[in-house]
Short mmCIF file of C-alpha atoms in Angstrom, two decimals:
data_model
loop_
_atom_site.label_atom_id
_atom_site.label_comp_id
_atom_site.label_asym_id
_atom_site.label_seq_id
_atom_site.Cartn_x
_atom_site.Cartn_y
_atom_site.Cartn_z
CA MET A 1 28.73 11.33 9.69
CA LYS A 2 31.91 11.60 11.70
CA ASN A 3 32.63 15.25 12.35
CA SER A 4 30.66 16.58 15.26
CA ALA A 5 29.55 20.13 14.86
CA ALA A 6 30.31 22.31 17.85
CA LEU A 7 28.51 25.58 18.23
CA ARG A 8 27.34 28.00 20.83
CA VAL A 9 23.62 27.72 21.44
CA VAL A 10 21.76 30.90 22.25
CA GLY A 11 20.51 30.88 25.81
CA GLN A 12 22.34 27.70 26.80
CA ASP A 13 22.24 27.60 30.58
CA THR A 14 25.88 26.81 31.07
CA ALA A 15 26.88 29.04 28.16
CA SER A 16 29.47 26.43 27.33
CA GLU A 17 30.14 24.94 23.94
CA ILE A 18 27.83 22.00 23.35
CA THR A 19 27.44 19.71 20.39
CA ALA A 20 24.51 19.91 18.08
CA ALA A 21 23.14 16.74 16.55
CA VAL A 22 21.40 18.63 13.79
CA GLU A 23 22.12 22.08 12.42
CA ILE A 24 19.65 23.81 10.16
CA ASN A 25 20.80 26.87 8.25
CA ASP A 26 18.56 29.32 6.39
CA PHE A 27 16.23 26.51 5.41
CA HIS A 28 13.25 27.27 3.20
CA VAL A 29 10.54 24.89 1.96
CA TRP A 30 7.91 25.34 -0.70
CA PHE A 31 5.06 23.09 -1.72
CA ASP A 32 3.96 23.88 -5.26
CA GLU A 33 5.78 27.22 -4.91
CA ALA A 34 3.80 28.16 -1.77
CA PRO A 35 6.28 28.97 1.01
CA VAL A 36 5.87 26.75 4.08
CA LEU A 37 9.18 27.27 5.90
CA ARG A 38 10.98 30.62 5.73
CA GLY A 39 14.65 30.81 6.55
CA ILE A 40 14.82 28.43 9.52
CA SER A 41 18.12 28.38 11.39
CA LEU A 42 18.32 26.06 14.36
CA ALA A 43 20.66 23.85 16.34
CA LEU A 44 19.08 20.74 17.81
CA GLN A 45 21.07 19.54 20.77
CA LYS A 46 22.43 16.08 21.37
CA HIS A 47 20.85 13.98 24.11
CA ARG A 48 18.20 16.57 24.81
CA ILE A 49 14.50 16.78 24.16
CA ASN A 50 14.24 19.51 21.56
CA CYS A 51 10.61 20.48 21.58
CA ILE A 52 9.03 22.35 18.67
CA ILE A 53 5.79 24.11 19.48
CA GLY A 54 3.54 26.43 17.55
CA PRO A 55 0.02 26.77 16.21
CA SER A 56 -1.39 24.55 13.45
CA GLY A 57 0.09 25.33 10.06
CA SER A 58 3.22 26.90 11.50
CA GLY A 59 5.43 24.34 9.71
CA LYS A 60 6.49 22.16 12.66
CA SER A 61 5.78 18.86 10.94
CA THR A 62 7.26 20.05 7.66
CA LEU A 63 10.42 20.96 9.54
CA ILE A 64 10.91 17.62 11.27
CA ARG A 65 9.93 15.70 8.15
CA SER A 66 12.75 17.54 6.40
CA LEU A 67 15.27 16.19 8.91
CA ASN A 68 14.94 12.62 7.61
CA ARG A 69 13.86 13.71 4.14
CA MET A 70 10.35 12.33 4.37
CA ASN A 71 9.21 15.30 2.29
CA ASP A 72 11.26 14.09 -0.67
CA ASP A 73 8.36 11.88 -1.72
CA VAL A 74 5.81 14.69 -1.58
CA GLU A 75 4.76 16.05 -4.98
CA GLY A 76 5.67 19.73 -5.41
CA TYR A 77 8.25 19.82 -2.60
CA SER A 78 11.26 22.09 -3.05
CA PHE A 79 13.76 23.58 -0.62
CA LYS A 80 16.68 25.94 -0.21
CA GLY A 81 19.30 25.99 2.55
CA SER A 82 21.18 23.29 4.38
CA ILE A 83 20.74 20.74 7.13
CA HIS A 84 23.74 19.04 8.72
CA PHE A 85 23.54 15.89 10.80
CA ASP A 86 26.67 15.17 12.84
CA GLY A 87 28.44 17.73 10.69
CA GLU A 88 27.51 16.15 7.36
CA PRO A 89 25.09 17.74 4.88
CA ILE A 90 22.04 15.52 4.44
CA LEU A 91 20.16 17.26 1.68
CA ARG A 92 22.61 16.39 -1.08
CA LYS A 93 21.31 14.07 -3.77
CA SER A 94 24.24 11.73 -3.15
CA VAL A 95 23.11 11.01 0.42
CA ASN A 96 21.61 7.54 0.87
CA VAL A 97 18.19 8.42 2.22
CA ALA A 98 17.47 4.92 3.54
CA THR A 99 20.69 4.97 5.59
CA LEU A 100 19.93 8.50 6.79
CA ARG A 101 16.57 7.28 8.06
CA THR A 102 18.21 4.56 10.10
CA ASP A 103 20.25 7.32 11.79
CA ILE A 104 17.28 9.65 12.15
CA GLY A 105 14.24 7.57 13.07
CA MET A 106 10.71 8.87 13.19
CA VAL A 107 7.50 8.16 15.08
CA PHE A 108 4.28 9.57 13.68
CA GLN A 109 1.19 11.16 15.11
CA LYS A 110 -1.00 8.08 14.82
CA PRO A 111 0.56 4.71 15.67
CA CYS A 112 0.88 2.60 12.56
CA VAL A 113 1.67 -1.02 13.35
CA PHE A 114 2.13 -3.43 10.49
CA PRO A 115 -0.37 -6.28 10.14
CA LYS A 116 2.07 -8.69 11.74
CA SER A 117 2.86 -10.01 15.20
CA ILE A 118 4.22 -7.85 18.01
CA ALA A 119 7.68 -9.45 17.67
CA GLU A 120 7.69 -9.04 13.90
CA ASN A 121 6.81 -5.38 14.29
CA VAL A 122 9.80 -4.77 16.54
CA LEU A 123 12.06 -6.44 13.99
CA PHE A 124 10.39 -4.96 10.94
CA GLY A 125 12.95 -2.27 10.14
CA VAL A 126 16.12 -3.74 11.60
CA GLN A 127 15.86 -7.06 9.78
CA TYR A 128 16.21 -5.26 6.45
CA VAL A 129 19.18 -3.25 7.67
CA LYS A 130 21.24 -6.23 8.82
CA LYS A 131 21.04 -9.99 8.89
CA LEU A 132 20.01 -11.32 12.29
CA SER A 133 20.46 -14.70 13.90
CA ARG A 134 17.56 -16.22 15.82
CA GLN A 135 19.32 -15.35 19.08
CA GLU A 136 19.84 -11.75 18.00
CA ARG A 137 16.20 -11.47 17.00
CA LEU A 138 15.02 -12.68 20.38
CA HIS A 139 17.41 -10.34 22.13
CA LEU A 140 16.36 -7.35 20.05
CA VAL A 141 12.68 -7.97 20.67
CA GLU A 142 13.18 -8.24 24.41
CA ALA A 143 15.61 -5.34 24.75
CA ASN A 144 13.54 -2.89 22.73
CA LEU A 145 10.24 -3.84 24.30
CA LYS A 146 11.90 -3.36 27.69
CA ALA A 147 13.24 0.00 26.56
CA VAL A 148 9.70 1.21 25.96
CA SER A 149 8.35 -0.50 29.11
CA LEU A 150 6.16 -2.84 27.08
CA TRP A 151 7.92 -6.11 27.81
CA LYS A 152 5.96 -6.99 30.97
CA GLU A 153 2.68 -6.33 29.21
CA VAL A 154 3.33 -8.37 26.07
CA SER A 155 6.10 -10.89 26.81
CA HIS A 156 3.55 -13.72 27.05
CA ARG A 157 1.95 -12.89 23.69
CA LEU A 158 4.73 -11.80 21.36
CA HIS A 159 3.14 -13.68 18.48
CA ASP A 160 -0.23 -12.01 18.84
CA ARG A 161 -1.21 -9.48 16.23
CA ALA A 162 0.16 -6.01 16.98
CA GLY A 163 -3.25 -4.61 16.09
CA SER A 164 -4.67 -6.25 19.21
CA LEU A 165 -2.72 -3.84 21.45
CA SER A 166 -4.26 -0.65 22.80
CA ILE A 167 -3.46 2.56 20.92
CA GLY A 168 -1.04 3.63 23.64
CA GLN A 169 0.74 0.28 23.51
CA GLN A 170 0.84 0.47 19.72
CA GLN A 171 2.56 3.82 19.90
CA ARG A 172 5.15 2.43 22.32
CA LEU A 173 5.60 -0.52 19.95
CA CYS A 174 6.24 1.98 17.13
CA ILE A 175 8.91 3.59 19.29
CA ALA A 176 10.42 0.16 20.06
CA ARG A 177 10.48 -0.57 16.32
CA THR A 178 12.31 2.71 15.75
CA LEU A 179 14.79 2.05 18.58
CA ALA A 180 15.60 -1.40 17.18
CA VAL A 181 17.19 0.24 14.13
CA LYS A 182 19.54 2.08 16.53
CA PRO A 183 19.02 5.66 15.39
CA LYS A 184 20.96 8.56 16.85
CA VAL A 185 18.05 10.98 16.58
CA ILE A 186 14.37 10.21 17.12
CA LEU A 187 11.80 12.51 15.56
CA LEU A 188 8.42 12.43 17.31
CA ASP A 189 5.64 14.17 15.41
CA GLU A 190 2.87 14.77 17.97
CA PRO A 191 3.14 11.15 19.17
CA THR A 192 0.59 11.54 21.96
CA SER A 193 -2.11 13.51 20.17
CA SER A 194 -4.32 10.44 19.72
CA LEU A 195 -3.62 8.94 23.15
CA ASP A 196 -5.44 9.02 26.48
CA PRO A 197 -3.79 10.80 29.46
CA VAL A 198 -2.33 7.59 30.95
CA SER A 199 -0.74 6.53 27.67
CA THR A 200 0.43 10.10 27.10
CA ARG A 201 2.17 10.06 30.46
CA ALA A 202 3.82 6.73 29.63
CA ILE A 203 5.21 8.16 26.38
CA GLU A 204 6.43 11.30 28.17
CA ASP A 205 8.23 9.22 30.82
CA LEU A 206 9.72 7.16 28.03
CA MET A 207 11.03 10.27 26.27
CA LEU A 208 12.68 11.46 29.47
CA GLU A 209 14.45 8.08 29.75
CA LEU A 210 15.42 7.92 26.10
CA ARG A 211 17.16 11.29 26.05
CA GLN A 212 20.08 9.72 27.92
CA GLU A 213 20.95 7.82 24.78
CA TYR A 214 19.18 9.58 21.95
CA THR A 215 18.64 13.07 20.64
CA ILE A 216 14.93 13.69 20.60
CA VAL A 217 13.08 16.17 18.42
CA PHE A 218 9.52 16.41 19.56
CA VAL A 219 6.63 18.30 17.99
CA THR A 220 3.60 19.10 20.10
CA HIS A 221 0.62 21.43 20.27
CA ASN A 222 0.33 20.90 23.97
CA ILE A 223 2.04 23.66 25.95
CA GLN A 224 1.75 21.81 29.28
CA GLN A 225 3.36 18.79 27.72
CA ALA A 226 6.21 20.91 26.38
CA GLN A 227 6.69 22.31 29.88
CA ARG A 228 6.82 18.78 31.33
CA VAL A 229 9.31 17.20 28.95
CA ALA A 230 11.25 19.76 26.92
CA ASP A 231 14.87 20.71 27.51
CA GLN A 232 15.11 23.06 24.58
CA LEU A 233 12.10 24.86 23.15
CA VAL A 234 11.58 26.17 19.64
CA PHE A 235 8.54 28.34 19.02
CA MET A 236 7.46 28.43 15.39
CA CYS A 237 4.88 30.59 13.74
CA ASN A 238 3.90 31.09 10.11
CA GLY A 239 6.83 29.06 8.78
CA GLY A 240 9.53 30.78 10.81
CA VAL A 241 11.24 30.36 14.16
CA ILE A 242 10.08 33.13 16.47
CA GLU A 243 12.17 32.18 19.47
CA GLN A 244 14.32 29.31 20.67
CA GLY A 245 16.20 28.50 23.84
CA PRO A 246 16.05 26.53 27.08
CA LYS A 247 12.57 25.77 28.34
CA GLN A 248 13.07 27.79 31.54
CA LYS A 249 13.95 30.89 29.57
CA LEU A 250 11.05 30.72 27.13
CA PHE A 251 8.48 29.95 29.80
CA GLY A 252 9.99 32.31 32.35
CA ASN A 253 11.24 35.25 30.37
CA PRO A 254 10.48 35.11 26.66
CA GLU A 255 12.03 37.82 24.49
CA ASN A 256 9.21 37.88 21.99
CA GLU A 257 5.68 39.03 22.73
CA GLN A 258 4.18 36.37 20.43
CA THR A 259 6.03 33.68 22.35
CA ARG A 260 4.76 35.03 25.65
CA LYS A 261 1.18 35.12 24.40
CA TYR A 262 1.30 31.64 22.90
CA LEU A 263 2.87 30.06 25.97
CA ASN A 264 0.32 31.78 28.19
CA GLU A 265 -2.40 30.40 25.90
CA GLU A 266 -3.55 33.89 24.97
CA TYR A 267 -4.74 34.85 21.49
CA CYS A 268 -1.71 34.98 19.25
CA ASP A 269 -2.11 36.62 15.85
CA CYS A 270 0.92 34.98 14.30
CA MET B 21 -45.54 14.70 -3.74
CA ASN B 22 -44.51 14.48 -0.11
CA ARG B 23 -41.08 13.32 1.01
CA SER B 24 -42.28 10.06 2.49
CA LEU B 25 -43.90 9.03 -0.79
CA LEU B 26 -40.79 10.03 -2.75
CA ASN B 27 -38.67 7.98 -0.40
CA LYS B 28 -40.89 4.92 -0.88
CA LEU B 29 -40.86 5.41 -4.66
CA PHE B 30 -37.07 5.60 -4.63
CA VAL B 31 -36.77 2.43 -2.57
CA PHE B 32 -39.26 0.67 -4.87
CA THR B 33 -37.26 1.71 -7.95
CA THR B 34 -33.97 0.41 -6.57
CA VAL B 35 -35.53 -2.84 -5.33
CA THR B 36 -37.15 -3.37 -8.76
CA ALA B 37 -33.86 -2.73 -10.56
CA ALA B 38 -32.00 -5.17 -8.31
CA GLY B 39 -34.83 -7.70 -8.64
CA ILE B 40 -34.77 -7.57 -12.46
CA CYS B 41 -30.98 -8.12 -12.47
CA CYS B 42 -31.21 -11.10 -10.13
CA ALA B 43 -34.23 -12.54 -11.95
CA VAL B 44 -32.47 -12.44 -15.35
CA LEU B 45 -29.40 -14.16 -13.91
CA LEU B 46 -31.42 -16.77 -12.01
CA PHE B 47 -33.63 -17.46 -15.04
CA MET B 48 -30.59 -18.02 -17.27
CA MET B 49 -28.88 -20.19 -14.70
CA ALA B 50 -32.04 -22.22 -14.13
CA VAL B 51 -32.63 -22.85 -17.85
CA ILE B 52 -28.98 -23.73 -18.54
CA THR B 53 -28.83 -26.00 -15.49
CA ALA B 54 -32.11 -27.76 -16.30
CA LYS B 55 -31.22 -28.31 -19.97
CA GLY B 56 -27.52 -28.92 -19.42
CA LEU B 57 -27.91 -31.51 -16.67
CA ARG B 58 -29.58 -33.88 -19.17
CA ALA B 59 -26.35 -34.01 -21.18
CA LEU B 60 -24.01 -34.15 -18.23
CA ASP B 61 -22.51 -37.48 -17.26
CA PHE B 62 -19.05 -38.99 -16.77
CA GLU B 63 -18.67 -39.85 -20.43
CA PHE B 64 -19.62 -36.33 -21.53
CA LEU B 65 -16.97 -34.77 -19.28
CA PHE B 66 -14.15 -37.19 -19.92
CA THR B 67 -14.33 -38.27 -23.55
CA ALA B 68 -13.45 -36.52 -26.77
CA SER B 69 -16.13 -35.13 -29.05
CA ARG B 70 -17.10 -36.97 -32.22
CA ASP B 71 -19.12 -36.07 -35.30
CA PHE B 72 -18.28 -32.36 -34.91
CA GLY B 73 -19.60 -32.42 -31.34
CA ALA B 74 -22.90 -34.11 -32.03
CA ALA B 75 -21.59 -37.18 -30.23
CA GLY B 76 -19.04 -37.84 -27.50
CA GLY B 77 -17.99 -35.41 -24.81
CA ILE B 78 -16.10 -32.20 -24.22
CA PHE B 79 -12.91 -33.35 -22.50
CA TYR B 80 -10.49 -31.61 -24.87
CA GLN B 81 -12.64 -28.47 -24.87
CA ILE B 82 -12.35 -28.27 -21.06
CA VAL B 83 -8.59 -28.89 -21.22
CA GLY B 84 -8.20 -26.29 -24.01
CA SER B 85 -10.19 -23.66 -22.14
CA LEU B 86 -8.23 -24.23 -18.94
CA LEU B 87 -4.92 -24.16 -20.80
CA LEU B 88 -5.85 -20.85 -22.43
CA VAL B 89 -6.85 -19.15 -19.20
CA VAL B 90 -4.06 -20.58 -17.01
CA PHE B 91 -1.41 -19.22 -19.37
CA ALA B 92 -3.38 -15.99 -19.80
CA ALA B 93 -3.18 -15.63 -16.00
CA LEU B 94 0.55 -16.34 -15.95
CA ILE B 95 1.18 -13.72 -18.64
CA CYS B 96 -1.28 -11.14 -17.34
CA PHE B 97 -0.63 -11.13 -13.61
CA PRO B 98 3.00 -9.91 -13.50
CA LEU B 99 2.25 -7.31 -16.18
CA ALA B 100 -0.83 -6.07 -14.34
CA LEU B 101 0.92 -5.98 -10.97
CA GLY B 102 3.89 -4.10 -12.43
CA THR B 103 1.61 -1.59 -14.13
CA ALA B 104 -0.43 -1.10 -10.97
CA ILE B 105 2.69 -0.58 -8.82
CA PHE B 106 4.13 1.87 -11.34
CA LYS B 107 0.86 3.81 -11.50
CA SER B 108 0.38 3.86 -7.74
CA GLU B 109 3.94 4.31 -6.46
CA TYR B 110 6.07 5.89 -9.17
CA LEU B 111 3.78 7.88 -11.45
CA LYS B 112 3.36 11.02 -9.39
CA ASN B 113 2.65 13.47 -12.21
CA GLY B 114 -1.10 14.14 -12.25
CA HIS B 115 -1.35 14.50 -16.05
CA MET B 116 0.54 11.26 -16.64
CA GLN B 117 -1.63 9.45 -14.08
CA ARG B 118 -4.76 10.58 -15.88
CA LEU B 119 -3.28 9.59 -19.26
CA CYS B 120 -2.41 6.15 -17.87
CA ALA B 121 -5.95 5.75 -16.50
CA VAL B 122 -7.45 6.77 -19.86
CA LEU B 123 -5.27 4.21 -21.66
CA VAL B 124 -6.22 1.42 -19.26
CA TYR B 125 -9.94 2.25 -19.45
CA GLY B 126 -9.59 2.60 -23.23
CA LEU B 127 -8.12 -0.89 -23.47
CA ASN B 128 -11.02 -2.16 -21.39
CA GLY B 129 -13.45 -0.68 -23.89
CA VAL B 130 -11.99 -2.39 -26.96
CA PRO B 131 -14.51 -4.95 -28.32
CA SER B 132 -13.27 -8.51 -27.86
CA VAL B 133 -13.50 -9.29 -31.58
CA ILE B 134 -10.96 -6.54 -32.24
CA PHE B 135 -8.48 -8.38 -29.99
CA GLY B 136 -9.05 -11.46 -32.11
CA VAL B 137 -8.55 -9.56 -35.37
CA PHE B 138 -5.42 -7.87 -33.94
CA GLY B 139 -4.05 -11.27 -32.90
CA LEU B 140 -4.74 -12.66 -36.35
CA ILE B 141 -3.04 -9.77 -38.15
CA PHE B 142 -0.11 -9.25 -35.79
CA PHE B 143 0.77 -12.75 -34.61
CA VAL B 144 -0.47 -15.01 -37.40
CA ASN B 145 0.07 -12.78 -40.43
CA VAL B 146 2.96 -10.49 -39.45
CA LEU B 147 4.95 -12.65 -37.04
CA GLY B 148 4.05 -15.84 -38.87
CA THR B 149 2.95 -17.87 -35.85
CA ARG B 150 0.44 -20.47 -36.79
CA ILE B 151 -2.93 -20.76 -35.10
CA SER B 152 -1.75 -21.43 -31.58
CA TRP B 153 -3.23 -21.71 -28.11
CA PHE B 154 -0.27 -19.72 -26.75
CA VAL B 155 -1.10 -16.75 -28.96
CA GLY B 156 -4.69 -17.12 -27.73
CA SER B 157 -3.44 -16.92 -24.14
CA ILE B 158 -1.46 -13.76 -24.97
CA ILE B 159 -4.53 -12.14 -26.50
CA LEU B 160 -6.74 -13.15 -23.57
CA ALA B 161 -4.07 -11.80 -21.19
CA ILE B 162 -4.10 -8.44 -23.00
CA MET B 163 -7.88 -8.44 -22.97
CA ILE B 164 -8.21 -8.96 -19.21
CA LEU B 165 -5.22 -6.73 -18.42
CA PRO B 166 -7.32 -3.62 -17.63
CA THR B 167 -9.54 -5.54 -15.19
CA VAL B 168 -6.54 -6.90 -13.31
CA VAL B 169 -4.57 -3.63 -13.47
CA LEU B 170 -7.47 -1.65 -12.04
CA ALA B 171 -8.14 -4.21 -9.30
CA ALA B 172 -4.45 -4.32 -8.35
CA PHE B 173 -4.12 -0.53 -8.53
CA HIS B 174 -7.13 0.12 -6.29
CA SER B 175 -5.96 -2.58 -3.91
CA ILE B 176 -2.45 -1.10 -3.58
CA ASN B 177 -3.50 2.52 -3.74
CA SER B 178 -6.04 2.09 -0.95
CA ILE B 179 -3.33 1.05 1.54
CA PRO B 180 -2.99 3.98 3.93
CA GLN B 181 -0.05 6.29 3.28
CA SER B 182 0.97 5.81 6.92
CA TYR B 183 2.23 2.29 6.12
CA ARG B 184 4.50 3.63 3.38
CA GLU B 185 5.80 6.41 5.63
CA SER B 186 6.32 4.16 8.66
CA ALA B 187 8.32 1.67 6.60
CA SER B 188 10.34 4.40 4.86
CA ALA B 189 11.10 6.01 8.21
CA LEU B 190 12.63 2.71 9.37
CA GLY B 191 15.14 2.86 6.54
CA LEU B 192 13.44 0.64 3.99
CA GLY B 193 14.12 1.60 0.38
CA LYS B 194 11.25 2.17 -2.01
CA TRP B 195 11.34 -1.34 -3.49
CA GLN B 196 11.46 -2.83 0.00
CA VAL B 197 8.39 -0.83 1.00
CA ILE B 198 6.62 -2.16 -2.10
CA VAL B 199 7.69 -5.77 -1.63
CA LYS B 200 7.46 -6.03 2.16
CA VAL B 201 4.54 -3.73 2.95
CA LEU B 202 2.37 -2.99 -0.06
CA LEU B 203 2.35 -6.30 -1.92
CA PRO B 204 1.43 -8.49 1.08
CA GLN B 205 -1.54 -6.23 1.72
CA GLY B 206 -2.44 -5.50 -1.89
CA ILE B 207 -2.10 -9.00 -3.30
CA ALA B 208 -5.56 -10.15 -2.18
CA GLY B 209 -7.35 -7.52 -4.25
CA SER B 210 -5.04 -8.17 -7.21
CA ILE B 211 -5.74 -11.91 -7.20
CA THR B 212 -9.46 -11.25 -6.90
CA GLY B 213 -9.19 -9.03 -9.99
CA LEU B 214 -7.28 -11.80 -11.76
CA PHE B 215 -9.95 -14.41 -11.09
CA LEU B 216 -12.71 -12.05 -12.18
CA GLY B 217 -10.72 -11.36 -15.35
CA LEU B 218 -10.31 -15.10 -15.92
CA ALA B 219 -14.02 -15.62 -15.35
CA ARG B 220 -14.55 -13.25 -18.26
CA ALA B 221 -11.75 -14.72 -20.38
CA VAL B 222 -12.87 -18.33 -20.11
CA GLY B 223 -16.17 -17.48 -21.74
CA GLU B 224 -14.79 -15.37 -24.59
CA THR B 225 -15.21 -16.67 -28.10
CA ALA B 226 -14.28 -13.85 -30.47
CA PRO B 227 -10.66 -13.24 -29.39
CA ILE B 228 -9.66 -16.89 -29.70
CA MET B 229 -11.71 -18.23 -32.58
CA PHE B 230 -9.40 -16.84 -35.30
CA ILE B 231 -6.07 -17.47 -33.66
CA ALA B 232 -6.11 -20.20 -31.05
CA THR B 233 -8.80 -22.77 -31.66
CA ALA B 234 -9.89 -25.37 -34.12
CA PHE B 235 -13.49 -26.54 -34.12
CA SER B 236 -12.64 -30.22 -34.16
CA GLY B 237 -9.95 -32.78 -34.66
CA VAL B 238 -7.49 -31.58 -32.03
CA GLY B 239 -6.49 -33.06 -28.71
CA ILE B 240 -3.98 -31.98 -26.08
CA PRO B 241 -1.38 -29.77 -27.81
CA GLY B 242 2.19 -31.03 -27.96
CA SER B 243 3.79 -27.59 -28.30
CA PHE B 244 3.11 -23.89 -27.77
CA PHE B 245 2.18 -23.40 -31.41
CA GLU B 246 -0.67 -25.79 -31.92
CA PRO B 247 -4.38 -25.03 -31.78
CA VAL B 248 -6.70 -26.28 -29.07
CA THR B 249 -10.41 -26.65 -29.00
CA ALA B 250 -12.22 -24.60 -26.36
CA LEU B 251 -15.67 -24.56 -24.78
CA PRO B 252 -16.97 -21.23 -26.19
CA THR B 253 -16.00 -22.02 -29.78
CA HIS B 254 -17.33 -25.57 -29.36
CA ILE B 255 -20.69 -24.21 -28.18
CA LEU B 256 -20.70 -21.85 -31.16
CA ALA B 257 -20.06 -24.78 -33.53
CA LEU B 258 -22.78 -26.88 -31.90
CA THR B 259 -25.41 -24.16 -32.14
CA HIS B 260 -24.72 -23.98 -35.86
CA GLN B 261 -26.08 -27.53 -35.95
CA ALA B 262 -29.26 -26.54 -34.11
CA ILE B 263 -31.29 -28.83 -36.28
CA ASN B 264 -29.55 -31.82 -34.71
CA GLN B 265 -31.19 -32.42 -31.32
CA GLN B 266 -28.17 -34.32 -29.93
CA ALA B 267 -25.82 -31.46 -30.90
CA LEU B 268 -28.16 -28.99 -29.25
CA GLN B 269 -28.31 -31.15 -26.13
CA ASN B 270 -24.50 -31.19 -26.03
CA ALA B 271 -24.45 -27.40 -26.47
CA TRP B 272 -26.57 -27.06 -23.32
CA GLY B 273 -24.24 -29.44 -21.50
CA ALA B 274 -21.15 -27.54 -22.62
CA SER B 275 -22.84 -24.27 -21.64
CA LEU B 276 -23.48 -25.62 -18.15
CA VAL B 277 -19.82 -26.65 -17.83
CA LEU B 278 -18.72 -23.23 -19.10
CA ILE B 279 -20.98 -21.34 -16.72
CA SER B 280 -19.71 -23.60 -13.92
CA LEU B 281 -16.13 -22.64 -14.78
CA VAL B 282 -17.10 -18.95 -14.72
CA THR B 283 -18.77 -19.48 -11.34
CA ILE B 284 -15.71 -21.33 -10.03
CA PHE B 285 -13.39 -18.49 -11.09
CA SER B 286 -15.70 -15.86 -9.60
CA THR B 287 -15.99 -17.84 -6.37
CA LEU B 288 -12.21 -18.29 -6.25
CA GLY B 289 -11.92 -14.52 -6.66
CA LEU B 290 -14.16 -13.86 -3.67
CA TRP B 291 -12.57 -16.65 -1.63
CA SER B 292 -9.03 -15.44 -2.34
CA ARG B 293 -10.07 -11.95 -1.31
CA MET B 294 -11.28 -13.14 2.08
CA LYS B 295 -8.55 -15.73 2.64
CA LEU B 296 -5.56 -13.63 1.57
CA LYS B 297 -6.88 -10.55 3.34
CA THR B 298 -7.07 -12.56 6.55
CA MET B 299 -3.58 -13.97 5.98
CA SER B 300 -2.11 -10.53 5.29
CA LEU B 301 -3.61 -9.25 8.53
CA ARG B 302 -2.07 -11.99 10.63
#
């Protein structure tokens, strides 16, 4: 994954050449021959929050699950097209999917902590990627819990069961666990949909911090949330990308009528 | 008939059904305990039988039964766990999954005497093994395989998909997900299934009487290919001497020991379920 792909992104505010972490070209997905994604072409920008919005069933989750090949395990899944990560094609059979997933981490809609301690959860993925000394383990736990602003809350009970944390804390723990593997891209599939407003705000603040170091691809139903955190916005409908560009442009002056209606929370017949 | 009356009738029917089941079990246990306790003493448990069981104890029968089921467990458990993992995690084709389920349920439906006859023909006649406790363990392992496979499968398959996805998304390979995530959580149910299978196996007579046991004259086996004497076949032999009151008394005593072993295995099954489940959640 060495060659960085440089391309011009439509609507980029500086109109300069920027690097894309992930490029998707004419990507189609079928489940049991039913089309779910139809000819998606996108560039997801490095160190930005790339927010994908759209109504239920528009294919948002299918799209981001394709970026780390989580759909590979789904019965009846087939695809056409290409996805490049850091310039390298990732859909080839020869690609090591486990390694790809350490580069492109993912956090799911509902927090899923393993039935282990808080510290063990942070180390769960990374300890199978590389051998860690006791010192490294301690450092990783502290650093990643600090990165998700959970350290102060749990530092005195690292050996407690992760299930004893609140749902919001569990979701931040899931993010810490993902960060510990040191991914370049973090996929967030509606990570706040099961959280209360305070926890939601904490995750949003965390995303804004994390974009300094990571490329974030974020799926949400919540238009206000997209407005708060997104840098780049992708509006999807019925398996296709209707419009994409900087948040300011899509919220301020969308080119497509469907985009305008959806973002204004009007009835959208897409 | 109004709904209230129907409701009461339904409740009465279910309570009666449950009551009959419990009463039959309690009656059997009470009779076996009452009759068996008269035979039970230190000498009965720790000495060898004499006069074809009419005198002496059942020490070698207890050892033989335990030997048969311990090795049956050792043979059965890895096979069952492997089958369950394959069925749950690798066999994604719906038709093949159904075929696999039919085969497992089909194996469960085979009468136990058929296992014994199969063992006799295949192992003793075709492969030329002599009557051997080890062959008996293999046959018992095959016989309880469906019980353990189904318990392990349901235990592993019921683990939420989110665990598999979360572990995969962290870069764990498929086998790592199975070993590090699914097995620690699914092992409790699998071991429970194993103990319940063993509780059934320890009381089986037909599968072992042709291939693994001798009715008398054997002690602790010195190799894998020697017969043992076991509690179910011993009880069968004693009841053939029903005219001899002492033999009958010993049959009740042996029955009490056998039912105690079944209870111990069943209790271990329930205990392991609670204990291992708690441990896996720590």
